CSV table of C-alpha atoms in Angstrom, one decimal:
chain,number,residue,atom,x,y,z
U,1,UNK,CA,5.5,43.2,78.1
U,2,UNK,CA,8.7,41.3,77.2
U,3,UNK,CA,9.4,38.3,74.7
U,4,UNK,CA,10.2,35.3,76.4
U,5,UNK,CA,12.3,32.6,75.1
U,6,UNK,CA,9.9,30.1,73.9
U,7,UNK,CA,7.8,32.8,71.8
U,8,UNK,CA,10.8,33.6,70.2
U,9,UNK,CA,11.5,30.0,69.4
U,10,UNK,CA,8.0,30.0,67.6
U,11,UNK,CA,8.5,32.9,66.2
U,12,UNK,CA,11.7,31.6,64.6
U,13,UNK,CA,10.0,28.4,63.5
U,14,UNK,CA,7.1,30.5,62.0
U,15,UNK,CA,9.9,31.9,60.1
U,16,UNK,CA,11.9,29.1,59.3
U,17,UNK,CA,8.5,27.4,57.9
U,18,UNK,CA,7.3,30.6,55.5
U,19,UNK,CA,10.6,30.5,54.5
U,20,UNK,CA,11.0,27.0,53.0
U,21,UNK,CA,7.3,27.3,51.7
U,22,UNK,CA,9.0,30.1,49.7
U,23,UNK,CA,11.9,28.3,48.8
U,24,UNK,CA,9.2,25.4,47.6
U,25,UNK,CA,6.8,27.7,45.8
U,26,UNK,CA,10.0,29.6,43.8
U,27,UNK,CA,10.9,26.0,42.8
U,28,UNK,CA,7.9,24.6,41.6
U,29,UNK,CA,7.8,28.1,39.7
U,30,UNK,CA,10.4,27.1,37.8
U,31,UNK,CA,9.6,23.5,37.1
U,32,UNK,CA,5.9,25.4,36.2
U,33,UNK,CA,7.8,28.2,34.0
U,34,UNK,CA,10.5,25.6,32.5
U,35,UNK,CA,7.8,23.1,31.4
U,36,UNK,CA,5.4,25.9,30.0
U,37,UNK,CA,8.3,27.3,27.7
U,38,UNK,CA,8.5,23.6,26.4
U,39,UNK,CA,5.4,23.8,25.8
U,40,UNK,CA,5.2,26.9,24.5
U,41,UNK,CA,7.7,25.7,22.0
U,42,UNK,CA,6.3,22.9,20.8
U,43,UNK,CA,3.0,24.2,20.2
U,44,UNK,CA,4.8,26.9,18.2
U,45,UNK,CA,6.9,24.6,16.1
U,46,UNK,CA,3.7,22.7,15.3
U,47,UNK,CA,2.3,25.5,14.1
U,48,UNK,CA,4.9,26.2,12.3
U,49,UNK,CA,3.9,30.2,11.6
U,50,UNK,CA,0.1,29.1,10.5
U,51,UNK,CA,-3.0,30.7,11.8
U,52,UNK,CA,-5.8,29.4,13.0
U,53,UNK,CA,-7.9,30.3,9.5
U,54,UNK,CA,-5.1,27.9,7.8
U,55,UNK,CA,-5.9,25.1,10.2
U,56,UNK,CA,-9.7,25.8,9.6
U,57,UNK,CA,-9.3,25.3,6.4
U,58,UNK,CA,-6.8,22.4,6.7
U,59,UNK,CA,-9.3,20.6,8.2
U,60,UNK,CA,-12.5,21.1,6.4
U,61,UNK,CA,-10.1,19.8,3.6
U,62,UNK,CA,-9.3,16.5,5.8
U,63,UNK,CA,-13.4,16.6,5.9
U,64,UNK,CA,-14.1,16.8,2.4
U,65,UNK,CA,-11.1,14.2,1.4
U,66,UNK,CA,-12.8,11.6,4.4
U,67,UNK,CA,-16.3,12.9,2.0
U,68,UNK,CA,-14.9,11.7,-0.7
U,69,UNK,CA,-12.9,8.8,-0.1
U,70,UNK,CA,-16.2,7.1,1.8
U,71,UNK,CA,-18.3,7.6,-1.2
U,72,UNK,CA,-15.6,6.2,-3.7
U,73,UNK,CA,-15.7,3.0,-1.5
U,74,UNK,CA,-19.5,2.9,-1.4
U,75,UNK,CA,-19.1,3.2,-5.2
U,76,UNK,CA,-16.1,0.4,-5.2
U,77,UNK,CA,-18.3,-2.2,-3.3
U,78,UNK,CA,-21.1,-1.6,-5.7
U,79,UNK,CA,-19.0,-2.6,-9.0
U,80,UNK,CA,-17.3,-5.4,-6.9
U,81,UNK,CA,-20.9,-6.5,-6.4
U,82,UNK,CA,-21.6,-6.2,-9.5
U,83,UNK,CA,-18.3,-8.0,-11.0
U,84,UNK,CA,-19.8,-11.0,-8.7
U,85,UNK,CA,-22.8,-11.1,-10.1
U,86,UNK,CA,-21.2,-11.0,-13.3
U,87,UNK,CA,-18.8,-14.0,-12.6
U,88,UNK,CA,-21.8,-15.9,-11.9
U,89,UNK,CA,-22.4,-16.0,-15.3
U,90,UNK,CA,-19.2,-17.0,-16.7
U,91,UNK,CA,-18.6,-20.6,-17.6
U,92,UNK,CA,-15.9,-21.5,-14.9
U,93,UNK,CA,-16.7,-24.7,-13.6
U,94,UNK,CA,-15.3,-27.4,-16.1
U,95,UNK,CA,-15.6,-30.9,-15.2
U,96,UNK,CA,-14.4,-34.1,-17.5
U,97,UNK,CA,-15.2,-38.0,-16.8
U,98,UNK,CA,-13.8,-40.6,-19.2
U,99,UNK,CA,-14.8,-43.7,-19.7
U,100,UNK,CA,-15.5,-46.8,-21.9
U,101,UNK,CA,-18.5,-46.9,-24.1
U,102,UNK,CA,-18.6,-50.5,-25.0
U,103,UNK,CA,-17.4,-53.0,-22.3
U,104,UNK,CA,-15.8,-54.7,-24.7
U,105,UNK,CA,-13.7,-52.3,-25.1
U,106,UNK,CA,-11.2,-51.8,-22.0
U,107,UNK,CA,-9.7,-48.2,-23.1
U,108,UNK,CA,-11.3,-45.2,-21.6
U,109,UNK,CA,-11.4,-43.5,-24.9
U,110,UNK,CA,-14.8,-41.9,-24.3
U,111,UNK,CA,-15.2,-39.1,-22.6
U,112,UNK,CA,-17.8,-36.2,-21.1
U,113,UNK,CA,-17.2,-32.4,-20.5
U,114,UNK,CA,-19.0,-30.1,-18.4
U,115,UNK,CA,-18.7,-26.5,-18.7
U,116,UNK,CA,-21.3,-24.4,-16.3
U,117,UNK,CA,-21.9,-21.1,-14.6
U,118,UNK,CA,-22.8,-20.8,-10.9
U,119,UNK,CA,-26.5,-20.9,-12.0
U,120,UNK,CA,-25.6,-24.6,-13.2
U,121,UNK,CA,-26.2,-23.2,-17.3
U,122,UNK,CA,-23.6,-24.2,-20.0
U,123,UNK,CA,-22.9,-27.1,-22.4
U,124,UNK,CA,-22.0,-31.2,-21.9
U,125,UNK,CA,-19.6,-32.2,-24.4
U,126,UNK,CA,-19.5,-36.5,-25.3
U,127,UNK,CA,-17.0,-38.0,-27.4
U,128,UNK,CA,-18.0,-41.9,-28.3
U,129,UNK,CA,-14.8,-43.8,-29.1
U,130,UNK,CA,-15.2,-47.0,-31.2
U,131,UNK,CA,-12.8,-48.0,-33.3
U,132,UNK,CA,-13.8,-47.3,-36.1
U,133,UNK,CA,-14.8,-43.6,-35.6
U,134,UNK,CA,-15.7,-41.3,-32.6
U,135,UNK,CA,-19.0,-39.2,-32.3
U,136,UNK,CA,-19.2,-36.4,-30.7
U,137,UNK,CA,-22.4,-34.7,-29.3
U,138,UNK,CA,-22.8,-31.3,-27.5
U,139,UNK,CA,-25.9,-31.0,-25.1
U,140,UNK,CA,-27.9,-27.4,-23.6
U,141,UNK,CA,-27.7,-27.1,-20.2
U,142,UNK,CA,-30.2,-24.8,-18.3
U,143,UNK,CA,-30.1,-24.9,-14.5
U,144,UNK,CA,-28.3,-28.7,-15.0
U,145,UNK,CA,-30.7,-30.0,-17.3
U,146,UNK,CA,-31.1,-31.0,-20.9
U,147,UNK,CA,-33.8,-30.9,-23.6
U,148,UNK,CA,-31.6,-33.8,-24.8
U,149,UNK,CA,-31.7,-36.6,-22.9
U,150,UNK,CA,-28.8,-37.4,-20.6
U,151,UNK,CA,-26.5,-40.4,-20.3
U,152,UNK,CA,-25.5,-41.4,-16.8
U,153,UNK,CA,-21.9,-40.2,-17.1
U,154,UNK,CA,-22.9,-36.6,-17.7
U,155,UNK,CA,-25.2,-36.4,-15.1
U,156,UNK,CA,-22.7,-37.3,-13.2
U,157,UNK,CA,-19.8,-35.0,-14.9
U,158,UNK,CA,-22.5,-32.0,-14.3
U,159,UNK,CA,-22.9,-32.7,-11.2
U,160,UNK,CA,-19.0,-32.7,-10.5
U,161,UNK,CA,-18.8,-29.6,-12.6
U,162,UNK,CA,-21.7,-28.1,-10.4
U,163,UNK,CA,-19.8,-28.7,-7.2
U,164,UNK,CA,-16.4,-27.8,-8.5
U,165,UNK,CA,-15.3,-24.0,-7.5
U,166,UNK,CA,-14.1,-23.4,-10.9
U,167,UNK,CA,-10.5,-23.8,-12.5
């Protein structure tokens, strides 16, 4: 049996082909082996000489701290609502009308004073000017009303106070 000519030119191509797969597997080796020693490096620099008990307890640390840190802001939001509730109560809305008390008059000597919480509670200050002498009268307030009874310019300097968002 002899070789002719154009098995021998397959046979050569076979070659040539295995070949140059070769040549393409031994290169992507090394692209594989160069890249994995990067790796390798990296993941040994971020270790940085620990073992994997340290990074256990590393992060059941992180854990606890997360722990903690939730429950101190579930116990900040509880005083802040608090502290809200709080304000409420503080006389913060002030409100002041002046005016003339007798038409004869034309200064606006007179005056009326609101002071109130958010639940409308507080005290409305009047000054009466006359020339002669001024009187001044302080009025209870609960919820925006009086045992006293009211003059129209502190109804109306409550109700300013009432709508004002404090100062």
């Amino acid at each position: 049996m002899g070789v002719d000519g154009e098995t021998l030119g397959q046979a050569e191509l076979f070659f040539a082909l295995g070949l140059g797969m070769i040549v393409i597997s031994f290169v992507l080796f090394l692209i594989t082996w160069i890249r994995l020693r990067r790796m390798n490096k990296r993941y040994k620099t971020m270790l940085n000489g620990k073992s994997g008990a340290d990074y256990e307890e590393l992060l059941i640390d992180v854990q606890e701290r997360v722990k903690t840190w939730s429950q101190a802001t579930e116990a900040n939001a509880a005083s802040l609502r608090e502290l809200k509730e709080l304000l409420k109560a503080h006389k913060t809305k002030v409100e002041m009308v002046r005016y003339s008390a007798f038409d004869q008059h034309g200064t606006d000597l007179s005056f009326s004073m609101a002071i109130l919480n958010d639940y409308r509670d507080g005290v409305v200050l009047t000054g009466i000017h006359s020339r002669e002498q001024t009187f001044m009268y302080a009025k209870p307030l609960t919820k925006g009303e009086s045992t006293y009874a009211l003059s129209p310019e502190e109804k109306k300097v409550i109700e300013l106070a009432a709508g004002s968002t404090g100062k």
